[in-house]
mmCIF file of C-alpha atoms and ligand atoms in Angstrom:
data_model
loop_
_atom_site.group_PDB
_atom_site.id
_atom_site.type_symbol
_atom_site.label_atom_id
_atom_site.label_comp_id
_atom_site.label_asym_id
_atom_site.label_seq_id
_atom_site.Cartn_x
_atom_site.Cartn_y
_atom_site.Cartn_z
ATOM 1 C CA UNK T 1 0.000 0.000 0.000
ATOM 2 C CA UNK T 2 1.385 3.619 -0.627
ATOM 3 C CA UNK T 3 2.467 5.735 2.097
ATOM 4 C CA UNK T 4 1.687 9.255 3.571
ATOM 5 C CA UNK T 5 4.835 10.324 5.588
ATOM 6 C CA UNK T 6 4.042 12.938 7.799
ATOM 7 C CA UNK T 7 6.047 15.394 9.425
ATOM 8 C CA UNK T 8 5.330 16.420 12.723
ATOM 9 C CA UNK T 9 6.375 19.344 14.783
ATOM 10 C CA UNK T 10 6.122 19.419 18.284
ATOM 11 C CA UNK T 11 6.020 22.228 21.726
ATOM 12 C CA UNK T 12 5.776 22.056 24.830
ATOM 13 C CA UNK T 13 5.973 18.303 25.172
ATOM 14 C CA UNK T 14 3.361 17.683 22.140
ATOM 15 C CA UNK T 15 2.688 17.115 18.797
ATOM 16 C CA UNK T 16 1.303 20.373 17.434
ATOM 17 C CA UNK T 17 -2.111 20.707 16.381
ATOM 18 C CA UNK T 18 -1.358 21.700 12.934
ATOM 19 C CA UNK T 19 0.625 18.223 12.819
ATOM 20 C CA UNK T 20 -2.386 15.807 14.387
ATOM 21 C CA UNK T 21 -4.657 17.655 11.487
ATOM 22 C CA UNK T 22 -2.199 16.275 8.558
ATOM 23 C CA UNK T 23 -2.254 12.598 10.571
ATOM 24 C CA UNK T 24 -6.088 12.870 10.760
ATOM 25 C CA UNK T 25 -5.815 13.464 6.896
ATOM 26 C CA UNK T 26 -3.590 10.949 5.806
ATOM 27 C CA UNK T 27 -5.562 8.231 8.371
ATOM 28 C CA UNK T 28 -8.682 9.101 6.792
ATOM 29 C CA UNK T 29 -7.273 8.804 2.965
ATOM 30 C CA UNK T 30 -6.759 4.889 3.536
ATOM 31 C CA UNK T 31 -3.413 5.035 2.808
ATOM 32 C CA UNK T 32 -0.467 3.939 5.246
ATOM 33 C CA UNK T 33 0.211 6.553 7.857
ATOM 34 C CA UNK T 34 3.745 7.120 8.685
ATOM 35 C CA UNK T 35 4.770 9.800 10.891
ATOM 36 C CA UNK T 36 8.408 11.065 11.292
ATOM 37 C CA UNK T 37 9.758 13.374 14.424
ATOM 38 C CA UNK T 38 12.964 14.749 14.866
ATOM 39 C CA UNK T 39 14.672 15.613 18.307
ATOM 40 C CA UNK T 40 15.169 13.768 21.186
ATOM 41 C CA UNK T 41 11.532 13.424 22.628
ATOM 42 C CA UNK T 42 10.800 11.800 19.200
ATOM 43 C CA UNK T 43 10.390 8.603 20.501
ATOM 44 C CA UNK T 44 7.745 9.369 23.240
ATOM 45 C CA UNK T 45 6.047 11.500 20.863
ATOM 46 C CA UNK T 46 5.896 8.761 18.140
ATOM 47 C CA UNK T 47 4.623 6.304 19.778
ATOM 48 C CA UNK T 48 1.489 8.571 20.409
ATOM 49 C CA UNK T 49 0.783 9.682 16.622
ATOM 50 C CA UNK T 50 -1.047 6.526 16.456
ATOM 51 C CA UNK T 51 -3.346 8.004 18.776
ATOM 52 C CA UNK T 52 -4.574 9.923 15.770
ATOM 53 C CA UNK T 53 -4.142 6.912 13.235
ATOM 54 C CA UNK T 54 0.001 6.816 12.247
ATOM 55 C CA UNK T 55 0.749 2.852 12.519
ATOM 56 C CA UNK T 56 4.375 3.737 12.294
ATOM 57 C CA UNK T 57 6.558 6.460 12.939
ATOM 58 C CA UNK T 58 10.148 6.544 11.657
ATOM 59 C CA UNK T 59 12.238 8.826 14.352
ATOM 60 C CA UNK T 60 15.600 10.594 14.494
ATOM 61 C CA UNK T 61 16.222 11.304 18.122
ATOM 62 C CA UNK T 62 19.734 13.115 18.083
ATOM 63 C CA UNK T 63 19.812 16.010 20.170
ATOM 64 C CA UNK T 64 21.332 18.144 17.900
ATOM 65 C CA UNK T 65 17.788 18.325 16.573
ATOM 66 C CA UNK T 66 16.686 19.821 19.249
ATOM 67 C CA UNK T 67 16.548 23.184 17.285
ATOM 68 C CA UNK T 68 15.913 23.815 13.780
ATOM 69 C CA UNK T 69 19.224 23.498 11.442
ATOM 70 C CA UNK T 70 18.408 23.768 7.894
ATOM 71 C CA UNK T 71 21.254 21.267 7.276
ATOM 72 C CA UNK T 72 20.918 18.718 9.661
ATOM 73 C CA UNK T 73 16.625 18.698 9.662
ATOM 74 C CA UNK T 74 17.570 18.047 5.597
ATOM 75 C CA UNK T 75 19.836 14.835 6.238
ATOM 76 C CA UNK T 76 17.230 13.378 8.799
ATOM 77 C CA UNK T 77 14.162 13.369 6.692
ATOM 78 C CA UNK T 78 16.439 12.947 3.718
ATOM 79 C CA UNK T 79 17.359 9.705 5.652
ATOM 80 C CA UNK T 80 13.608 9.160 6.596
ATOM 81 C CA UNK T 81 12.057 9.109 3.248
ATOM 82 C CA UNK T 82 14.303 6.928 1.510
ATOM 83 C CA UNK T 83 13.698 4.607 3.987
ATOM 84 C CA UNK T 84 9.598 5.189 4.142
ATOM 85 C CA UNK T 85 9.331 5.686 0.628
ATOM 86 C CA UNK T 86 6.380 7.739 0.407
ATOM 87 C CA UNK T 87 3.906 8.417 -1.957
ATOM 88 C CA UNK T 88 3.142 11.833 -0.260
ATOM 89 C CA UNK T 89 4.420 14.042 2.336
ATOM 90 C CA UNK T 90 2.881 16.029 4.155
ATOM 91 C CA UNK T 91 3.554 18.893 6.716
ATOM 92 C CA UNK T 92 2.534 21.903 7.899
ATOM 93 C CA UNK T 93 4.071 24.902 6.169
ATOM 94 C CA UNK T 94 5.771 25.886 9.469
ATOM 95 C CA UNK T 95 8.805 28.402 9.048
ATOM 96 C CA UNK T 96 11.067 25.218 9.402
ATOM 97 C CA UNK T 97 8.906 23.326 7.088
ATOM 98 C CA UNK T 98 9.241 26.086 4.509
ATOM 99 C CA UNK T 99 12.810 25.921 4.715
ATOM 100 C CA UNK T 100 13.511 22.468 4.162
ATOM 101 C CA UNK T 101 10.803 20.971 2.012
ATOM 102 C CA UNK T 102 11.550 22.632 -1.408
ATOM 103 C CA UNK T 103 15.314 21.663 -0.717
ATOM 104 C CA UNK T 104 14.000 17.895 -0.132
ATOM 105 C CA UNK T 105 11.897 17.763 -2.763
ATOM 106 C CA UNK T 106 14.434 19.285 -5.403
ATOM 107 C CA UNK T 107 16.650 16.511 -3.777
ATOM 108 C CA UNK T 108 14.070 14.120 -4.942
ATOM 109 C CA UNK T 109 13.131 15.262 -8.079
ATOM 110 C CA UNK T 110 9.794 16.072 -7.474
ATOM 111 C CA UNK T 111 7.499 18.998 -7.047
ATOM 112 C CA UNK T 112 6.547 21.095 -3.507
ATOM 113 C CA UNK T 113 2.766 22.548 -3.534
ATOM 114 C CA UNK T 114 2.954 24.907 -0.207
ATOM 115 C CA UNK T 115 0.381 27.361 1.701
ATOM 116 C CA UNK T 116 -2.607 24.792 0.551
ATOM 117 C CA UNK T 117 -5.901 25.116 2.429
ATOM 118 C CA UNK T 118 -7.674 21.716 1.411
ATOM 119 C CA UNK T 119 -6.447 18.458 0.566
ATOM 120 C CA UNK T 120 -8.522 15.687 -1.269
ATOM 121 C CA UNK T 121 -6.752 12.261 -2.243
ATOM 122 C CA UNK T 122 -7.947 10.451 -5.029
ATOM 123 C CA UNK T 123 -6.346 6.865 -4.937
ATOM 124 C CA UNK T 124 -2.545 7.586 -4.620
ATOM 125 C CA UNK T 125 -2.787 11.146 -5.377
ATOM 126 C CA UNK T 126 -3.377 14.376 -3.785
ATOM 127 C CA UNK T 127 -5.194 17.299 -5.072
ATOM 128 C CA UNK T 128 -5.285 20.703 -3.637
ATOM 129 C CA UNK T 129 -6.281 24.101 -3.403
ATOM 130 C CA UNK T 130 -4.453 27.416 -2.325
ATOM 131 C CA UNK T 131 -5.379 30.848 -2.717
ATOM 132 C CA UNK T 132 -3.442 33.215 -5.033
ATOM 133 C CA UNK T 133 -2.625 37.276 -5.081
ATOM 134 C CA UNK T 134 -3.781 37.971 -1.943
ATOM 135 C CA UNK T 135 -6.554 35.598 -1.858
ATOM 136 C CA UNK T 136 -8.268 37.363 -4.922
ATOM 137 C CA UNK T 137 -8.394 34.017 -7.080
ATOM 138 C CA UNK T 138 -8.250 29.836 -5.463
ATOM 139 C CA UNK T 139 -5.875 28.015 -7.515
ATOM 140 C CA UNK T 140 -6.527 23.784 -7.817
ATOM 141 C CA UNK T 141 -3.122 22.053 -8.007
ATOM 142 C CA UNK T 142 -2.013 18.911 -8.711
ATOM 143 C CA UNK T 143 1.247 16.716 -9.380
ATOM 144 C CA UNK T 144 2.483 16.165 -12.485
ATOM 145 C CA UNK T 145 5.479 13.501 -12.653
ATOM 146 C CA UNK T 146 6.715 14.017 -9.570
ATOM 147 C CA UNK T 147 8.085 11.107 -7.990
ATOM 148 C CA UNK T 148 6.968 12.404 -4.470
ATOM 149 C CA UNK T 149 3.973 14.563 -3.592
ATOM 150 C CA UNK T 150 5.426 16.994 -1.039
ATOM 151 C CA UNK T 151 2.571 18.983 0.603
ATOM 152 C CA UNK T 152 2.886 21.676 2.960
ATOM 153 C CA UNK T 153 -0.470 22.606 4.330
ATOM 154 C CA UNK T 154 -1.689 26.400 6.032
ATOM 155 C CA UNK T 155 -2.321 25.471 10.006
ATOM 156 C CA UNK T 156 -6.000 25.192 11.166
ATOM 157 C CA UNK T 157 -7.160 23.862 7.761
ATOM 158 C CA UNK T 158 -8.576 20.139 8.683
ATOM 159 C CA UNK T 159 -10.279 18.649 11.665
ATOM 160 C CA UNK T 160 -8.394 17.023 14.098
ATOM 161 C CA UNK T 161 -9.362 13.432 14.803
ATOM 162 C CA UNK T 162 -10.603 12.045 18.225
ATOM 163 C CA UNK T 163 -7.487 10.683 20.079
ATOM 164 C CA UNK T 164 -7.765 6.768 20.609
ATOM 165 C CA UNK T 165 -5.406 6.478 23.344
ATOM 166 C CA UNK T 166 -4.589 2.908 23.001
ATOM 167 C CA UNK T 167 -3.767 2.909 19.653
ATOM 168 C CA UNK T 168 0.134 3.445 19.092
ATOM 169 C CA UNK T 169 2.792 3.542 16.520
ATOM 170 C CA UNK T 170 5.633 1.723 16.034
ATOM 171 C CA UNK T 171 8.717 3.544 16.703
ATOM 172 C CA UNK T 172 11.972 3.124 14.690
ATOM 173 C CA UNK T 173 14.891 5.380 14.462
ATOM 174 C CA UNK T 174 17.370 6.596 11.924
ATOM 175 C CA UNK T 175 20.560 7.576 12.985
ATOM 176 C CA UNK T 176 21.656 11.231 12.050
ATOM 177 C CA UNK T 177 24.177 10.930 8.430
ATOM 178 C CA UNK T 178 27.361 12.262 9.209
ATOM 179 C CA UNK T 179 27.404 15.382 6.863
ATOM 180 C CA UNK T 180 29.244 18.725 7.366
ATOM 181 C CA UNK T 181 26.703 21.003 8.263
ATOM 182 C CA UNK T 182 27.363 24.593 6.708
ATOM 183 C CA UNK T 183 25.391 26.796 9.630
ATOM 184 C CA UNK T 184 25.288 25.612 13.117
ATOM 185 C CA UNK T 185 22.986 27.568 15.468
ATOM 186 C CA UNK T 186 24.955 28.748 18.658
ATOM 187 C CA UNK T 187 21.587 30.671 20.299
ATOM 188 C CA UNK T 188 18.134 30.710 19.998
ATOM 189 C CA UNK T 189 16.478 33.315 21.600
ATOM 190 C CA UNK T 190 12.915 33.366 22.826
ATOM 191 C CA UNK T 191 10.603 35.878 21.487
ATOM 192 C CA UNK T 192 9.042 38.444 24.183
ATOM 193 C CA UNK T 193 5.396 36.802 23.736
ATOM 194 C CA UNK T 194 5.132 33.646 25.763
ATOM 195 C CA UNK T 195 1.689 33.127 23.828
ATOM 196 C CA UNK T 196 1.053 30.406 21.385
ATOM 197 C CA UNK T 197 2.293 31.734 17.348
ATOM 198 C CA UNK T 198 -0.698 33.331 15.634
ATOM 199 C CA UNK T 199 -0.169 30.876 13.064
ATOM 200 C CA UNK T 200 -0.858 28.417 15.449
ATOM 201 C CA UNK T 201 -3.783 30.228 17.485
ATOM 202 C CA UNK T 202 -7.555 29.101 17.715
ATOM 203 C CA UNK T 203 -8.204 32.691 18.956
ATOM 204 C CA UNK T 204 -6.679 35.793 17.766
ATOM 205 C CA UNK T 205 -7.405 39.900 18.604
ATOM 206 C CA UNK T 206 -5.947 42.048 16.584
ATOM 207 C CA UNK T 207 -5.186 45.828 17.117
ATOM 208 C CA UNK T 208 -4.953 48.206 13.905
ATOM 209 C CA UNK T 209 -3.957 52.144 13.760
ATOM 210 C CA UNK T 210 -7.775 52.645 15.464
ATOM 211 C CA UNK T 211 -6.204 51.639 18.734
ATOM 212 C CA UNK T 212 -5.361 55.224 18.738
ATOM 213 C CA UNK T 213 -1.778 55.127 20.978
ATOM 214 C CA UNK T 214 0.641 51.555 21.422
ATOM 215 C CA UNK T 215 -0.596 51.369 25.425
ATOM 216 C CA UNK T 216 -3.715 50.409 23.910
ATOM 217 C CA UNK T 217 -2.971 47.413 22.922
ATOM 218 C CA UNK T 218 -2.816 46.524 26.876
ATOM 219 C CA UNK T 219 -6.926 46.094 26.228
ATOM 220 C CA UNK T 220 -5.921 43.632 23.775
ATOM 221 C CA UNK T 221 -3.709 41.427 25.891
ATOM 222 C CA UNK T 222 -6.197 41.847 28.812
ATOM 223 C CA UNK T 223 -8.616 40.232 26.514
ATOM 224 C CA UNK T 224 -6.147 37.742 25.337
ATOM 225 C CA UNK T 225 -5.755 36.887 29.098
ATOM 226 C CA UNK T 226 -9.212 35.940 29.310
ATOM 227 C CA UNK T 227 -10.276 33.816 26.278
ATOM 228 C CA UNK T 228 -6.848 32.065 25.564
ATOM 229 C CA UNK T 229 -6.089 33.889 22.576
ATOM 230 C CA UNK T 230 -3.016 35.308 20.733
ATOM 231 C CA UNK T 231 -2.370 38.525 20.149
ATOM 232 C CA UNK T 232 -1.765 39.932 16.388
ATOM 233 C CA UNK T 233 -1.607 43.446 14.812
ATOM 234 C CA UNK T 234 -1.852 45.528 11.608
ATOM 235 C CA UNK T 235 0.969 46.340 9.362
ATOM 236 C CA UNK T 236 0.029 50.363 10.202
ATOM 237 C CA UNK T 237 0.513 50.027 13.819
ATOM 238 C CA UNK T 238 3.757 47.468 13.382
ATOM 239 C CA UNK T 239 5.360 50.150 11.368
ATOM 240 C CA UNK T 240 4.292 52.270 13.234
ATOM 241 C CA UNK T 241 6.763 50.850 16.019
ATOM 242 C CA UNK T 242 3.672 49.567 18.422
ATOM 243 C CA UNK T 243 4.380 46.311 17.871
ATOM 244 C CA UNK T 244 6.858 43.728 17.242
ATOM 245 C CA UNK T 245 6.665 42.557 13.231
ATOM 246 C CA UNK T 246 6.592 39.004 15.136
ATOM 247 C CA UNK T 247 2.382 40.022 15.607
ATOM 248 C CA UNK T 248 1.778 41.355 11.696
ATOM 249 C CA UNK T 249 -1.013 39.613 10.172
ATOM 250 C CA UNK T 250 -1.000 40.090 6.157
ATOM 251 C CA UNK T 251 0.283 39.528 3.474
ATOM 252 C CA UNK T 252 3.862 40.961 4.306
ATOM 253 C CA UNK T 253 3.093 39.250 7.658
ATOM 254 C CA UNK T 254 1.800 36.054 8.935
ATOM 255 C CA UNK T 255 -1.333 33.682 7.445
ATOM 256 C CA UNK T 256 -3.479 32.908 10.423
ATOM 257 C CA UNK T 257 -7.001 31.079 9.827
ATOM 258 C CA UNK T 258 -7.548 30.847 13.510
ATOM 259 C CA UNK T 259 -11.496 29.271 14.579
ATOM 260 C CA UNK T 260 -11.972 33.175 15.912
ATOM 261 C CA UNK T 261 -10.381 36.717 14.674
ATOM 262 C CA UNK T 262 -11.705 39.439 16.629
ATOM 263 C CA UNK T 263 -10.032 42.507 14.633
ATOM 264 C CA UNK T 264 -10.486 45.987 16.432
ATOM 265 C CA UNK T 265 -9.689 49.365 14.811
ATOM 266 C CA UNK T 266 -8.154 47.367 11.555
ATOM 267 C CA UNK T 267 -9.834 48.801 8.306
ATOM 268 C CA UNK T 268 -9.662 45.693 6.247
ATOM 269 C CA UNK T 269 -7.241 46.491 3.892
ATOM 270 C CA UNK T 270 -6.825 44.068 0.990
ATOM 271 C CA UNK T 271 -2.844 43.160 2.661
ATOM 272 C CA UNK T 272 -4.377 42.566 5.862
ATOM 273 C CA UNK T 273 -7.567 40.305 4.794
ATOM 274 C CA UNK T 274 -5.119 38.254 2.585
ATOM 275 C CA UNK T 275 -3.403 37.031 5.620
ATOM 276 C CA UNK T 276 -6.875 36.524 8.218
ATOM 277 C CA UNK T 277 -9.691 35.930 5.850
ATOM 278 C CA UNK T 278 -10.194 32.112 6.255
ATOM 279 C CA UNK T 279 -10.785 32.712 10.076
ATOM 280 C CA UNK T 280 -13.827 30.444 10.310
ATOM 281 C CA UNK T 281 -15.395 33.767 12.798
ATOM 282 C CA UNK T 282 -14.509 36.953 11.864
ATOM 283 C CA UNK T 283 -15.444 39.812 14.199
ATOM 284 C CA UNK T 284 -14.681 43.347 13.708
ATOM 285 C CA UNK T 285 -14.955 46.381 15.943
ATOM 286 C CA UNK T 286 -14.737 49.524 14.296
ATOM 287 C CA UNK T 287 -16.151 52.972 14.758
ATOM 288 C CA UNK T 288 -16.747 53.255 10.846
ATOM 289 C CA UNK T 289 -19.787 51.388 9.479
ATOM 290 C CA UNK T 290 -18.136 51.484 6.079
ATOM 291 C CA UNK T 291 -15.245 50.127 7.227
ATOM 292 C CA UNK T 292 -13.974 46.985 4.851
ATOM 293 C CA UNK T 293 -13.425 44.631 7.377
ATOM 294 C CA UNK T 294 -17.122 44.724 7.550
ATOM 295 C CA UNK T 295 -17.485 42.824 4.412
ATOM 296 C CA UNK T 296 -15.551 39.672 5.473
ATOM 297 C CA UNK T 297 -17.063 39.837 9.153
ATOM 298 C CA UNK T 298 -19.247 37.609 10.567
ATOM 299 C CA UNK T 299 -20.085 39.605 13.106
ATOM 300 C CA UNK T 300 -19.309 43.826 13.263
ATOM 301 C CA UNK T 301 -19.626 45.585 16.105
ATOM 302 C CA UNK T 302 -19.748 49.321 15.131
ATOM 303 C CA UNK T 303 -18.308 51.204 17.791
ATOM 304 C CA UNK T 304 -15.037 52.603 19.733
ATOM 305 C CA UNK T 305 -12.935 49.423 20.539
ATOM 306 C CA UNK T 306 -11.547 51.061 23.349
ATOM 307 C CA UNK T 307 -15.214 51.514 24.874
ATOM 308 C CA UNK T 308 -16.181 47.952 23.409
ATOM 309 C CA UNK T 309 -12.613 46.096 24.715
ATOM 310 C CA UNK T 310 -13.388 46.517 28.251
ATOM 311 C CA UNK T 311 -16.576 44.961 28.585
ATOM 312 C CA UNK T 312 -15.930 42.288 26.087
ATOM 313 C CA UNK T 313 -13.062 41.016 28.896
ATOM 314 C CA UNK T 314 -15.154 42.047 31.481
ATOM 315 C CA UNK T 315 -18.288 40.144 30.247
ATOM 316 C CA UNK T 316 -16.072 37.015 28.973
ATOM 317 C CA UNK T 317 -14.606 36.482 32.531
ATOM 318 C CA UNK T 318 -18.042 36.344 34.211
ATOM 319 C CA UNK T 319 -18.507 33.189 31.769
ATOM 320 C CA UNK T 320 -15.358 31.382 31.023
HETATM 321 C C1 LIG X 1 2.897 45.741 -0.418
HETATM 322 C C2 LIG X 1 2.064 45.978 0.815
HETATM 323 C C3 LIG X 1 2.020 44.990 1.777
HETATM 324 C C4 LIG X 1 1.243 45.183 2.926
HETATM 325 N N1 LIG X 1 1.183 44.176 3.869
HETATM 326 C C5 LIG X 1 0.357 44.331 4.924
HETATM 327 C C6 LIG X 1 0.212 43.297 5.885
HETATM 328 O O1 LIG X 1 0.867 42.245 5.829
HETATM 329 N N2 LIG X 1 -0.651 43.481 6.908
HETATM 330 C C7 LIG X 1 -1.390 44.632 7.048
HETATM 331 O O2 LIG X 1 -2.162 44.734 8.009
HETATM 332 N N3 LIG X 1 -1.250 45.629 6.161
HETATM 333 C C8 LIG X 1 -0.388 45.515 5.123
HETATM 334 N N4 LIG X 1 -0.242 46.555 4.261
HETATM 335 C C9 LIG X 1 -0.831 47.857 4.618
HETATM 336 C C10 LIG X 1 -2.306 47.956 4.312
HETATM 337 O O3 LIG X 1 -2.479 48.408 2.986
HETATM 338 C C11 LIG X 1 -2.976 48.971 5.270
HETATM 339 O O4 LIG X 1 -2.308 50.201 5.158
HETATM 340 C C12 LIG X 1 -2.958 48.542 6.727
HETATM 341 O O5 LIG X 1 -3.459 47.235 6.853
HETATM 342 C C13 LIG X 1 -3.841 49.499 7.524
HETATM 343 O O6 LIG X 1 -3.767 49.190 8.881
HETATM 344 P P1 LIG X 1 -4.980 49.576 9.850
HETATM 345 O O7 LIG X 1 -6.204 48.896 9.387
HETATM 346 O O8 LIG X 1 -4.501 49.341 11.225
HETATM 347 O O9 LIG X 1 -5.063 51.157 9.688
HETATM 348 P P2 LIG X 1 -6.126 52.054 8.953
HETATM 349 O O10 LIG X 1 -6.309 51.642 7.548
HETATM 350 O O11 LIG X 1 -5.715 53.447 9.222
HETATM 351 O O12 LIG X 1 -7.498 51.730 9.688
HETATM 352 C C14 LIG X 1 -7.789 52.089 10.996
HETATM 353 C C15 LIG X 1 -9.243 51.730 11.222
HETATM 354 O O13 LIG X 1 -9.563 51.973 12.574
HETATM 355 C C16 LIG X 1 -10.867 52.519 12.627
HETATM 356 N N5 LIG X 1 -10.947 53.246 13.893
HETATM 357 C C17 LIG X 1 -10.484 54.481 14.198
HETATM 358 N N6 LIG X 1 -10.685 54.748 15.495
HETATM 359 C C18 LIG X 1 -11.288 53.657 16.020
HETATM 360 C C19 LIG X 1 -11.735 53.327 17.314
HETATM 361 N N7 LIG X 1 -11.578 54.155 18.349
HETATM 362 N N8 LIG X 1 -12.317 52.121 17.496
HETATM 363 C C20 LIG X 1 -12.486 51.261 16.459
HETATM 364 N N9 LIG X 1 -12.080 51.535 15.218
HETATM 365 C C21 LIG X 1 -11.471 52.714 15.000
HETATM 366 C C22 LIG X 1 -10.992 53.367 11.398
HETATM 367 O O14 LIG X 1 -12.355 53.532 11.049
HETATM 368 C C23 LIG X 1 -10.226 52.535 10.383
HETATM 369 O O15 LIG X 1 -11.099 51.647 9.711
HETATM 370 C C24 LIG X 1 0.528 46.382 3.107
HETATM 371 C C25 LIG X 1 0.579 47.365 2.124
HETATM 372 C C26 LIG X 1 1.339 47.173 0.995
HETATM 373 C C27 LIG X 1 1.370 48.241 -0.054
#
């Protein structure tokens, strides 16, 4: 039977959402799920993919995987799929992912379809869909001789399976190819924001120029505080200097489709809705009825978001 390989990423001790949606996908295609992990909590992590359906899951556990190094993160799953020999890959087009996937699949002659929203397989192929120029147009996509199907999919596409805890995968590791790498990372450092990456959020606010002054953006966070959300921002308030460019949502910043996006003083700029617009709830809060955020909300709230802020957090914490 052919084989999807996916690659999973993990924090915090467990495989990332936008990972357990690609295993749900692959599970539910038929074909042979395969995971692969790199790092050395691989091996427990693994084993549980086949709580979402992997049966195997092919591991490199050396440390120096620990963090991302283009090099070495290219010689493990190099290493991985010729031994899986997949049909398709597929992973979530994480910064890391980004990186290393063309380079793979120019290493194995084959094609790379990234930033896809929806994934269909038909038999041993895939076919996809991803928007184009800012989300004006949707673009289908499929492989053409390409020995390997390498997929990277936008986070918070596809459902996430129910977790069968005593299913497991098999666990078998690959040991790290002794290559010269060219770059070797001597420090990572942690970004001020201890929340989880908009690209990775269920729930985002957003602050845009209407904010008025950067110590606004406090009524964002307090809100954050409340319903578990992240916190993103406009590309007018990041230049600005509010911000950090860490928090721009657009399409010179990050792609988010979190399950809620409650933007607040944003206009709706064509940049800005290119990178928030498949949010499956989009609110808005803006003092301008015209506004063109209204047009892709679900919900609009026309008034001062520094009147409305307040009692949104005030009225969430009497419920959650
Ligand atoms: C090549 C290029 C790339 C770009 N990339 C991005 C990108 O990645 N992301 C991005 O966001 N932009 C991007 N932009 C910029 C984009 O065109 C807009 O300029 C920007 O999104 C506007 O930000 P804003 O909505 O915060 O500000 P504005 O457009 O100034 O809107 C502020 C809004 O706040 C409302 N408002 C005012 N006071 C209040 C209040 N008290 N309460 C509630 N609402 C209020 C106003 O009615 C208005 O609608 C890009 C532009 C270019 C040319």
């Amino acid at each position: 039977m052919s084989k999807v390989l996916v690659f999973c990423e993990s924090a915090n001790g467990s495989i990332k959402s936008s990972s357990l949606e690609l295993i749900t996908a692959a599970k539910n295609s038929g074909l042979e799920t395969v995971t692969c992990l790199l790092g050395s909590d691989a091996p427990t992590l693994a084993a549980s993919s086949g709580n979402y359906g992997a049966t195997s899951s092919v591991v490199c556990s050396d440390a120096s995987l620990d963090a991302y190094n283009s090099d070495a993160y290219f010689n493990a799953l190099e290493a991985i799929i010729e031994k899986v020999a997949p049909t398709i890959v597929l992973a979530s087009g994480s910064a890391p992912a980004r990186d290393v996937f063309p380079k793979l699949a120019a290493k194995f002659d084959s094609g790379v379809a990234a930033d896809c929203t929806s994934i269909e397989f038909n038999g041993d192929n895939v076919k996809l869909s991803k928007p184009l120029y800012s989300g004006k147009c949707i673009a289908d996509l499929d492989f053409q001789n390409s020995k390997i199907q390498f997929v990277l999919m936008r986070p918070n596409q596809l459902p996430v399976g129910e977790a069968d805890a005593s299913a497991t995968a098999s666990v078998e590791e690959v040991a790290l190819p002794a290559k010269d790498l060219r770059v070797l990372i001597k420090e990572i450092v942690q970004g001020a924001s201890k929340r989880v990456d908009l690209t990775e959020a269920n729930i985002i606010v957003s602050g845009g120029r209407g904010l008025k002054e950067a110590s606004n953006f406090k009524l964002l966070e307090d809100l954050a505080d409340v319903i578990g959300a992240s916190v993103g921002a406009s590309r007018a308030v990041v230049d600005a200097g509010w911000v950090d460019h860490s928090m721009q949502v657009g399409q010179t910043g990050k792609t988010v489709a979190p399950s809620l996006y409650i933007a607040c003083g944003i206009s709706g700029a064509i940049q800005h809705l290119a990178g928030m617009s498949s949010s499956k709830v989009i609110v808005a809060i803006n003092t301008d009825k015209e506004a063109p955020i209204f047009q892709k909300a679900t919900y609009g709230i026309v008034g001062d978001a520094l009147e409305v802020l307040p009692v949104l957090t005030e009225e969430f914490k009497k419920i959650l």
